[in-house]
Amino acid sequence: MVLVVVFGVALLIAVLLSGLAARTVLSTSFLFLVGGALVSDGFLGLIHITPDSDIVSVTADLALFAVLFTDGMHVSFPKLRENWRNPARALALGMPLAFVGMALITHYLVGLDWTTSFLVGAVLAPTDPVFASAIVGRKEVPSKLRQLLNVESGINDGLALPLVLILIAAAGPTSGHAEASPGKIALELVLGLVFGLVLPFVVIELVRFRLLGAEPKLQPLLPLAIGVILYATCHLTHANPYLAAFSAGAVLTARSPEAKKAFEPLGEALAELAKFAALLVFGALLTPQLFGDLSFGGYVAVVLAILLIRPASLLLSLLGTRFTRREKLVAAWFGPKGFASVVYGLLVLQAGIPHGGTAFTLIAVCIAFSIIAHSSTDVPIARMFRVEDLAGIPAGREDTDEHSKEPPADARR
């Protein structure tokens, strides 16, 4: 129960400071990360969490499922058809370049074998717009820039996942993991994709029968029911729940925009709670010993990953586009290693592969540095685009009336 109390206190503090966080270099995600570190064995010792603790796998599993489900619901196929070129460049060229670049510096600077180095590259390839909320959630910022960052981060989680799982299997079977062959991983991915496509399609078709349908106050629970059934089904059949979640969210949005609209506030809130819980647990693993275990070459690799690999890979992918120089630089900078990398890093740690501990240490430090760097620069950069109302709250009194401006759904921190 101590962990529950800690989470409740951290959540209360994060909510109370969320308005301030939206206007300053503070970040609610960073608060949970630091909170987890402070209450762990490395500092106050209030909670004891190790990589093999059940709470680590449970929170990571539930959180990634929830996040990918809501990420999938943000995929708009009509908008992608209209404006697909820039996000496609980032995903088809920029992401592979970042993946390979990270693998190269990991191999040569940290000394990991090629398979594990490419695994590190795959884990750190996804990006997260949460740490650039002052950019992606503001209408003052050019729409093509916001769309690029949102679409890229919404899809690259799902694209990286199969590669992460296959590379974990290829890194070498160890005790308790000998059954994780590439063939088995492929079968799990296929089953997850099938369940994710079929289940929401069938449910939406059922809703359209004349005698069936949800009353307005229960409509948000329809996608939630789909998610619960899908999660349980995947675990009972060993299908991959993450690919199932992402594909189910995309199908739900495509087949029933009204269901997506009804569920969005509830879904976003649940996903935020799951993310905060996982960040708290992840923070508890960030002990002083972990930072001390990373070699000098590892710290150089972390700095290069943030300052060179991501910016260079995206700038190359945007050559020949109509972005201004400033827009290209902003897009190149905001490639934070976010929540998907946290969960994928935990998967690597728990897989028990050779050199998995060293790989996780590098991944964890890179994520921590990225959260600090990107969440502390989005507000100053947003002001370059004349974004003033960064919290979505009118100037002056913040509790004027019930008609006060609400923050955009994708502008939360």
Short mmCIF file of C-alpha atoms in Angstrom, two decimals:
data_model
loop_
_atom_site.label_atom_id
_atom_site.label_comp_id
_atom_site.label_asym_id
_atom_site.label_seq_id
_atom_site.Cartn_x
_atom_site.Cartn_y
_atom_site.Cartn_z
CA MET A 1 0.00 0.00 0.00
CA VAL A 2 2.96 2.31 0.41
CA LEU A 3 3.35 2.38 -3.36
CA VAL A 4 -0.33 3.30 -3.74
CA VAL A 5 0.06 6.17 -1.30
CA VAL A 6 3.19 7.36 -3.09
CA PHE A 7 1.38 7.26 -6.44
CA GLY A 8 -1.59 9.17 -5.02
CA VAL A 9 0.63 11.88 -3.57
CA ALA A 10 2.63 12.13 -6.80
CA LEU A 11 -0.60 12.36 -8.81
CA LEU A 12 -1.97 15.10 -6.56
CA ILE A 13 1.23 17.12 -6.83
CA ALA A 14 1.34 16.62 -10.60
CA VAL A 15 -2.26 17.83 -11.00
CA LEU A 16 -1.70 20.87 -8.78
CA LEU A 17 1.44 21.80 -10.71
CA SER A 18 0.15 20.94 -14.19
CA GLY A 19 -0.79 24.53 -15.01
CA LEU A 20 2.64 25.75 -13.97
CA ALA A 21 4.26 22.88 -15.85
CA ALA A 22 2.57 23.92 -19.08
CA ARG A 23 4.13 27.38 -18.85
CA THR A 24 7.61 26.53 -17.60
CA VAL A 25 10.41 24.02 -17.98
CA LEU A 26 8.66 21.77 -15.45
CA SER A 27 7.11 18.50 -16.63
CA THR A 28 4.57 16.28 -14.89
CA SER A 29 6.20 13.22 -16.45
CA PHE A 30 9.50 14.36 -15.00
CA LEU A 31 7.85 14.74 -11.58
CA PHE A 32 6.77 11.09 -11.60
CA LEU A 33 10.20 9.99 -12.77
CA VAL A 34 11.93 11.94 -9.99
CA GLY A 35 9.28 10.89 -7.47
CA GLY A 36 9.92 7.23 -8.20
CA ALA A 37 13.66 7.73 -7.83
CA LEU A 38 13.31 9.60 -4.51
CA VAL A 39 11.14 6.98 -2.79
CA SER A 40 13.22 4.03 -4.00
CA ASP A 41 16.08 2.24 -2.27
CA GLY A 42 18.53 4.68 -3.81
CA PHE A 43 17.26 7.55 -1.64
CA LEU A 44 14.41 7.42 0.91
CA GLY A 45 13.89 3.67 0.75
CA LEU A 46 10.08 3.85 1.09
CA ILE A 47 9.50 1.24 -1.63
CA HIS A 48 11.60 -1.66 -2.80
CA ILE A 49 11.35 -2.35 -6.53
CA THR A 50 13.73 -4.50 -8.52
CA PRO A 51 13.67 -5.32 -12.25
CA ASP A 52 12.12 -8.72 -11.54
CA SER A 53 9.34 -7.32 -9.30
CA ASP A 54 5.84 -8.22 -10.49
CA ILE A 55 4.78 -4.56 -10.29
CA VAL A 56 7.30 -3.70 -13.00
CA SER A 57 5.94 -6.14 -15.57
CA VAL A 58 2.28 -5.47 -14.68
CA THR A 59 2.47 -1.68 -14.91
CA ALA A 60 4.58 -1.79 -18.07
CA ASP A 61 2.22 -4.24 -19.75
CA LEU A 62 -1.00 -2.40 -18.88
CA ALA A 63 0.44 1.02 -19.59
CA LEU A 64 1.81 0.19 -23.01
CA PHE A 65 -1.47 -1.49 -23.99
CA ALA A 66 -3.45 1.59 -22.93
CA VAL A 67 -1.09 4.02 -24.64
CA LEU A 68 -0.96 2.09 -27.92
CA PHE A 69 -4.76 1.72 -27.91
CA THR A 70 -5.21 5.49 -27.64
CA ASP A 71 -2.34 6.11 -30.07
CA GLY A 72 -4.10 3.93 -32.62
CA MET A 73 -7.26 5.99 -32.18
CA HIS A 74 -5.30 9.09 -33.21
CA VAL A 75 -4.52 7.59 -36.62
CA SER A 76 -6.76 9.32 -39.14
CA PHE A 77 -6.61 7.52 -42.46
CA PRO A 78 -8.30 10.37 -44.43
CA LYS A 79 -5.80 12.91 -43.06
CA LEU A 80 -2.92 10.55 -43.72
CA ARG A 81 -4.03 10.16 -47.32
CA GLU A 82 -4.14 13.94 -47.73
CA ASN A 83 -0.86 14.76 -45.95
CA TRP A 84 1.19 11.60 -45.86
CA ARG A 85 4.44 12.67 -47.48
CA ASN A 86 6.19 14.42 -44.58
CA PRO A 87 5.28 11.82 -41.91
CA ALA A 88 6.15 9.06 -44.39
CA ARG A 89 9.61 10.59 -44.88
CA ALA A 90 10.16 10.71 -41.11
CA LEU A 91 8.99 7.12 -40.64
CA ALA A 92 10.49 5.50 -43.75
CA LEU A 93 13.81 7.34 -43.78
CA GLY A 94 14.36 9.26 -40.55
CA MET A 95 13.41 6.43 -38.20
CA PRO A 96 15.65 3.78 -39.88
CA LEU A 97 18.54 6.26 -39.96
CA ALA A 98 18.13 6.93 -36.24
CA PHE A 99 17.86 3.19 -35.58
CA VAL A 100 21.08 2.40 -37.44
CA GLY A 101 22.92 5.45 -36.09
CA MET A 102 22.11 4.52 -32.51
CA ALA A 103 23.20 0.93 -33.12
CA LEU A 104 26.54 2.11 -34.50
CA ILE A 105 27.43 4.38 -31.59
CA THR A 106 26.24 1.76 -29.11
CA HIS A 107 28.48 -0.89 -30.65
CA TYR A 108 31.59 1.25 -30.97
CA LEU A 109 31.28 3.40 -27.83
CA VAL A 110 29.69 0.96 -25.37
CA GLY A 111 31.13 -2.25 -26.81
CA LEU A 112 27.91 -4.26 -27.04
CA ASP A 113 27.54 -6.96 -29.69
CA TRP A 114 25.75 -6.04 -32.91
CA THR A 115 22.44 -7.73 -32.05
CA THR A 116 22.16 -5.98 -28.69
CA SER A 117 23.32 -2.70 -30.24
CA PHE A 118 20.56 -2.86 -32.83
CA LEU A 119 18.12 -3.74 -30.04
CA VAL A 120 19.12 -0.55 -28.21
CA GLY A 121 18.60 1.36 -31.46
CA ALA A 122 15.12 -0.13 -31.87
CA VAL A 123 14.13 0.66 -28.29
CA LEU A 124 15.23 4.30 -28.61
CA ALA A 125 13.78 4.83 -32.10
CA PRO A 126 10.20 5.78 -31.02
CA THR A 127 9.47 9.38 -30.05
CA ASP A 128 6.89 10.87 -27.69
CA PRO A 129 5.07 14.22 -28.20
CA VAL A 130 4.29 14.45 -24.49
CA PHE A 131 7.61 16.20 -23.91
CA ALA A 132 6.88 18.66 -26.72
CA SER A 133 3.31 19.46 -25.68
CA ALA A 134 3.80 23.21 -25.96
CA ILE A 135 4.60 22.62 -29.65
CA VAL A 136 2.24 19.90 -30.85
CA GLY A 137 -0.83 21.18 -29.04
CA ARG A 138 -0.86 24.82 -30.16
CA LYS A 139 -2.62 26.21 -33.21
CA GLU A 140 -0.05 29.00 -33.49
CA VAL A 141 2.53 26.43 -34.54
CA PRO A 142 2.27 25.59 -38.28
CA SER A 143 -0.13 22.67 -38.75
CA LYS A 144 2.26 20.71 -40.98
CA LEU A 145 4.87 20.76 -38.21
CA ARG A 146 2.38 19.66 -35.57
CA GLN A 147 1.06 16.93 -37.84
CA LEU A 148 4.56 15.67 -38.59
CA LEU A 149 5.45 15.31 -34.91
CA ASN A 150 2.08 13.86 -33.90
CA VAL A 151 1.80 11.31 -36.71
CA GLU A 152 5.44 10.28 -36.43
CA SER A 153 5.23 9.67 -32.69
CA GLY A 154 1.81 8.02 -32.95
CA ILE A 155 2.95 5.41 -35.45
CA ASN A 156 6.61 4.77 -34.69
CA ASP A 157 5.73 3.04 -31.39
CA GLY A 158 3.91 0.31 -33.29
CA LEU A 159 6.56 0.10 -36.00
CA ALA A 160 9.37 -0.37 -33.49
CA LEU A 161 7.61 -3.03 -31.44
CA PRO A 162 7.98 -6.03 -33.80
CA LEU A 163 11.65 -5.21 -34.29
CA VAL A 164 12.23 -4.96 -30.53
CA LEU A 165 10.60 -8.34 -29.90
CA ILE A 166 12.44 -10.08 -32.74
CA LEU A 167 15.80 -8.64 -31.64
CA ILE A 168 15.15 -9.72 -28.04
CA ALA A 169 14.60 -13.26 -29.33
CA ALA A 170 17.66 -13.05 -31.58
CA ALA A 171 19.87 -11.75 -28.76
CA GLY A 172 20.09 -15.29 -27.44
CA PRO A 173 17.87 -17.65 -25.44
CA THR A 174 18.58 -17.78 -21.74
CA SER A 175 17.07 -19.58 -18.80
CA GLY A 176 13.31 -19.16 -18.92
CA HIS A 177 13.39 -17.57 -22.37
CA ALA A 178 14.41 -20.42 -24.63
CA GLU A 179 10.92 -20.64 -26.08
CA ALA A 180 11.09 -17.09 -27.49
CA SER A 181 12.10 -18.00 -31.03
CA PRO A 182 11.70 -15.58 -33.95
CA GLY A 183 9.03 -17.88 -35.41
CA LYS A 184 7.02 -17.79 -32.21
CA ILE A 185 7.34 -14.02 -32.01
CA ALA A 186 6.09 -13.72 -35.61
CA LEU A 187 3.07 -15.92 -34.84
CA GLU A 188 2.23 -13.82 -31.78
CA LEU A 189 2.42 -10.64 -33.85
CA VAL A 190 0.14 -12.06 -36.54
CA LEU A 191 -2.41 -13.21 -33.97
CA GLY A 192 -2.31 -9.82 -32.27
CA LEU A 193 -2.91 -8.05 -35.57
CA VAL A 194 -5.82 -10.34 -36.43
CA PHE A 195 -7.50 -9.90 -33.05
CA GLY A 196 -6.94 -6.15 -33.18
CA LEU A 197 -8.58 -5.89 -36.59
CA VAL A 198 -11.44 -8.33 -36.12
CA LEU A 199 -12.74 -7.64 -32.60
CA PRO A 200 -13.53 -3.91 -32.94
CA PHE A 201 -14.94 -4.48 -36.44
CA VAL A 202 -17.36 -7.13 -35.13
CA VAL A 203 -18.40 -5.04 -32.12
CA ILE A 204 -19.07 -1.93 -34.20
CA GLU A 205 -21.20 -3.99 -36.59
CA LEU A 206 -23.19 -5.36 -33.63
CA VAL A 207 -23.87 -1.84 -32.41
CA ARG A 208 -25.51 -1.01 -35.72
CA PHE A 209 -28.26 -3.58 -35.22
CA ARG A 210 -31.56 -1.87 -34.56
CA LEU A 211 -32.16 -3.53 -31.18
CA LEU A 212 -28.65 -2.87 -29.91
CA GLY A 213 -26.80 0.27 -28.93
CA ALA A 214 -25.57 2.11 -25.85
CA GLU A 215 -27.33 4.95 -24.10
CA PRO A 216 -25.32 8.19 -24.17
CA LYS A 217 -23.82 7.97 -20.67
CA LEU A 218 -22.57 4.43 -21.33
CA GLN A 219 -21.18 5.05 -24.83
CA PRO A 220 -17.62 5.75 -23.56
CA LEU A 221 -17.57 2.24 -22.08
CA LEU A 222 -17.95 0.52 -25.45
CA PRO A 223 -14.31 1.02 -26.56
CA LEU A 224 -13.24 0.28 -22.99
CA ALA A 225 -15.04 -3.08 -23.17
CA ILE A 226 -13.31 -3.80 -26.47
CA GLY A 227 -9.95 -3.01 -24.89
CA VAL A 228 -10.57 -5.20 -21.83
CA ILE A 229 -11.71 -8.17 -23.94
CA LEU A 230 -8.81 -7.72 -26.33
CA TYR A 231 -6.25 -7.51 -23.54
CA ALA A 232 -7.53 -10.66 -21.85
CA THR A 233 -7.87 -12.57 -25.13
CA CYS A 234 -4.32 -11.77 -26.14
CA HIS A 235 -2.90 -12.98 -22.85
CA LEU A 236 -4.99 -16.16 -22.91
CA THR A 237 -3.85 -17.02 -26.43
CA HIS A 238 -0.30 -15.56 -26.18
CA ALA A 239 -1.09 -13.15 -29.02
CA ASN A 240 0.86 -9.90 -28.93
CA PRO A 241 -1.32 -7.43 -26.99
CA TYR A 242 0.58 -4.31 -28.09
CA LEU A 243 0.11 -4.71 -31.82
CA ALA A 244 -3.49 -5.73 -31.12
CA ALA A 245 -4.06 -2.55 -29.11
CA PHE A 246 -2.66 -0.23 -31.77
CA SER A 247 -4.54 -1.86 -34.66
CA ALA A 248 -7.78 -2.00 -32.65
CA GLY A 249 -7.59 1.71 -31.89
CA ALA A 250 -7.06 2.52 -35.58
CA VAL A 251 -9.96 0.28 -36.68
CA LEU A 252 -12.26 1.76 -34.05
CA THR A 253 -11.58 5.29 -35.26
CA ALA A 254 -12.02 4.31 -38.91
CA ARG A 255 -15.25 2.37 -38.38
CA SER A 256 -16.91 4.49 -35.69
CA PRO A 257 -15.71 8.08 -35.25
CA GLU A 258 -18.59 8.68 -32.84
CA ALA A 259 -17.34 5.90 -30.54
CA LYS A 260 -13.86 7.38 -30.66
CA LYS A 261 -15.22 10.82 -29.80
CA ALA A 262 -17.24 9.48 -26.86
CA PHE A 263 -14.33 7.46 -25.47
CA GLU A 264 -11.53 9.96 -26.04
CA PRO A 265 -11.74 11.88 -22.71
CA LEU A 266 -11.96 8.67 -20.67
CA GLY A 267 -9.35 6.89 -22.76
CA GLU A 268 -6.87 9.74 -22.53
CA ALA A 269 -7.32 9.95 -18.76
CA LEU A 270 -6.82 6.20 -18.31
CA ALA A 271 -3.76 6.25 -20.57
CA GLU A 272 -2.29 9.16 -18.61
CA LEU A 273 -2.80 7.33 -15.32
CA ALA A 274 -1.18 4.20 -16.72
CA LYS A 275 1.77 6.21 -18.07
CA PHE A 276 2.31 7.99 -14.78
CA ALA A 277 2.24 4.70 -12.87
CA ALA A 278 4.81 3.16 -15.20
CA LEU A 279 7.00 6.27 -15.02
CA LEU A 280 6.89 6.11 -11.22
CA VAL A 281 7.97 2.47 -11.28
CA PHE A 282 10.62 3.21 -13.91
CA GLY A 283 11.91 6.09 -11.79
CA ALA A 284 12.29 3.71 -8.85
CA LEU A 285 14.79 1.75 -10.95
CA LEU A 286 16.90 4.88 -11.58
CA THR A 287 19.21 4.52 -8.64
CA PRO A 288 22.60 6.25 -8.21
CA GLN A 289 24.19 2.86 -8.78
CA LEU A 290 22.54 2.61 -12.21
CA PHE A 291 24.01 5.95 -13.29
CA GLY A 292 27.36 4.90 -11.88
CA ASP A 293 27.31 1.66 -13.86
CA LEU A 294 27.25 3.45 -17.21
CA SER A 295 30.67 3.84 -18.76
CA PHE A 296 32.13 7.07 -20.09
CA GLY A 297 31.50 5.78 -23.61
CA GLY A 298 27.89 5.19 -22.63
CA TYR A 299 27.44 8.81 -21.58
CA VAL A 300 29.00 9.95 -24.85
CA ALA A 301 26.54 7.71 -26.69
CA VAL A 302 23.63 9.25 -24.76
CA VAL A 303 24.70 12.79 -25.65
CA LEU A 304 25.18 11.84 -29.31
CA ALA A 305 21.79 10.12 -29.39
CA ILE A 306 20.04 13.30 -28.28
CA LEU A 307 22.15 15.98 -29.96
CA LEU A 308 23.23 14.25 -33.17
CA ILE A 309 21.50 11.01 -34.15
CA ARG A 310 17.87 12.14 -34.01
CA PRO A 311 18.44 15.68 -35.38
CA ALA A 312 20.64 14.50 -38.25
CA SER A 313 18.37 11.62 -39.25
CA LEU A 314 15.24 13.76 -39.41
CA LEU A 315 16.97 16.67 -41.16
CA LEU A 316 18.13 14.26 -43.86
CA SER A 317 14.61 12.87 -44.23
CA LEU A 318 13.17 16.39 -44.66
CA LEU A 319 15.53 17.48 -47.45
CA GLY A 320 13.53 18.87 -50.35
CA THR A 321 10.38 19.53 -48.32
CA ARG A 322 8.66 22.89 -47.94
CA PHE A 323 9.44 23.28 -44.28
CA THR A 324 11.24 26.47 -43.33
CA ARG A 325 14.67 26.20 -41.77
CA ARG A 326 13.26 26.94 -38.33
CA GLU A 327 10.52 24.33 -38.70
CA LYS A 328 13.05 21.69 -39.76
CA LEU A 329 15.27 22.44 -36.78
CA VAL A 330 12.34 22.27 -34.36
CA ALA A 331 11.13 18.98 -35.83
CA ALA A 332 14.66 17.57 -35.71
CA TRP A 333 15.17 18.55 -32.08
CA PHE A 334 11.88 17.20 -30.73
CA GLY A 335 12.49 13.49 -30.93
CA PRO A 336 12.28 12.74 -27.19
CA LYS A 337 12.77 9.19 -25.97
CA GLY A 338 9.43 8.73 -24.32
CA PHE A 339 7.07 6.28 -22.82
CA ALA A 340 7.32 3.53 -25.43
CA SER A 341 11.09 3.46 -24.93
CA VAL A 342 10.54 3.15 -21.17
CA VAL A 343 8.37 0.06 -21.60
CA TYR A 344 10.51 -1.48 -24.34
CA GLY A 345 13.55 -0.94 -22.11
CA LEU A 346 11.80 -2.81 -19.31
CA LEU A 347 11.06 -5.65 -21.74
CA VAL A 348 14.77 -5.85 -22.55
CA LEU A 349 15.69 -5.89 -18.88
CA GLN A 350 13.19 -8.61 -18.00
CA ALA A 351 14.05 -10.77 -21.01
CA GLY A 352 17.21 -12.00 -19.34
CA ILE A 353 19.30 -11.74 -22.49
CA PRO A 354 23.11 -11.53 -22.38
CA HIS A 355 24.22 -7.90 -21.81
CA GLY A 356 20.59 -6.98 -21.14
CA GLY A 357 21.57 -5.13 -17.97
CA THR A 358 24.12 -2.98 -19.76
CA ALA A 359 21.64 -2.27 -22.55
CA PHE A 360 18.95 -1.24 -20.06
CA THR A 361 21.36 1.04 -18.21
CA LEU A 362 22.18 2.86 -21.45
CA ILE A 363 18.49 3.04 -22.41
CA ALA A 364 17.39 4.29 -18.99
CA VAL A 365 20.01 7.03 -18.78
CA CYS A 366 19.23 8.14 -22.34
CA ILE A 367 15.50 8.38 -21.53
CA ALA A 368 16.17 10.33 -18.33
CA PHE A 369 18.45 12.80 -20.12
CA SER A 370 15.96 13.13 -22.98
CA ILE A 371 13.07 13.89 -20.64
CA ILE A 372 15.10 16.62 -18.99
CA ALA A 373 16.36 18.12 -22.26
CA HIS A 374 13.14 18.09 -24.25
CA SER A 375 10.59 18.87 -21.54
CA SER A 376 12.65 21.91 -20.50
CA THR A 377 12.94 23.38 -24.01
CA ASP A 378 9.44 23.05 -25.49
CA VAL A 379 8.13 26.20 -23.76
CA PRO A 380 10.99 28.51 -24.87
CA ILE A 381 10.79 27.17 -28.43
CA ALA A 382 6.99 27.52 -28.45
CA ARG A 383 7.41 31.22 -27.76
CA MET A 384 9.34 31.48 -31.04
CA PHE A 385 6.00 30.73 -32.73
CA ARG A 386 4.27 33.41 -30.63
CA VAL A 387 2.56 30.87 -28.39
CA GLU A 388 1.67 32.82 -25.26
CA ASP A 389 -1.27 30.98 -23.65
CA LEU A 390 0.85 27.89 -23.03
CA ALA A 391 -1.37 26.37 -20.36
CA GLY A 392 -4.59 26.89 -22.24
CA ILE A 393 -5.72 29.11 -19.34
CA PRO A 394 -6.69 32.75 -19.87
CA ALA A 395 -4.36 35.36 -18.45
CA GLY A 396 -5.29 36.80 -15.07
CA ARG A 397 -7.53 34.74 -12.85
CA GLU A 398 -7.38 31.04 -13.70
CA ASP A 399 -10.84 30.20 -12.32
CA THR A 400 -12.88 32.89 -14.09
CA ASP A 401 -15.94 30.84 -15.03
CA GLU A 402 -17.12 27.56 -16.41
CA HIS A 403 -16.59 28.78 -19.97
CA SER A 404 -12.84 29.26 -19.51
CA LYS A 405 -10.77 27.95 -22.36
CA GLU A 406 -9.89 24.24 -22.03
CA PRO A 407 -6.44 22.97 -22.97
CA PRO A 408 -6.22 20.93 -26.16
CA ALA A 409 -6.43 17.17 -25.60
CA ASP A 410 -2.98 16.62 -27.08
CA ALA A 411 -1.35 19.52 -25.22
CA ARG A 412 -1.21 17.87 -21.82
CA ARG A 413 2.09 17.28 -20.07
#
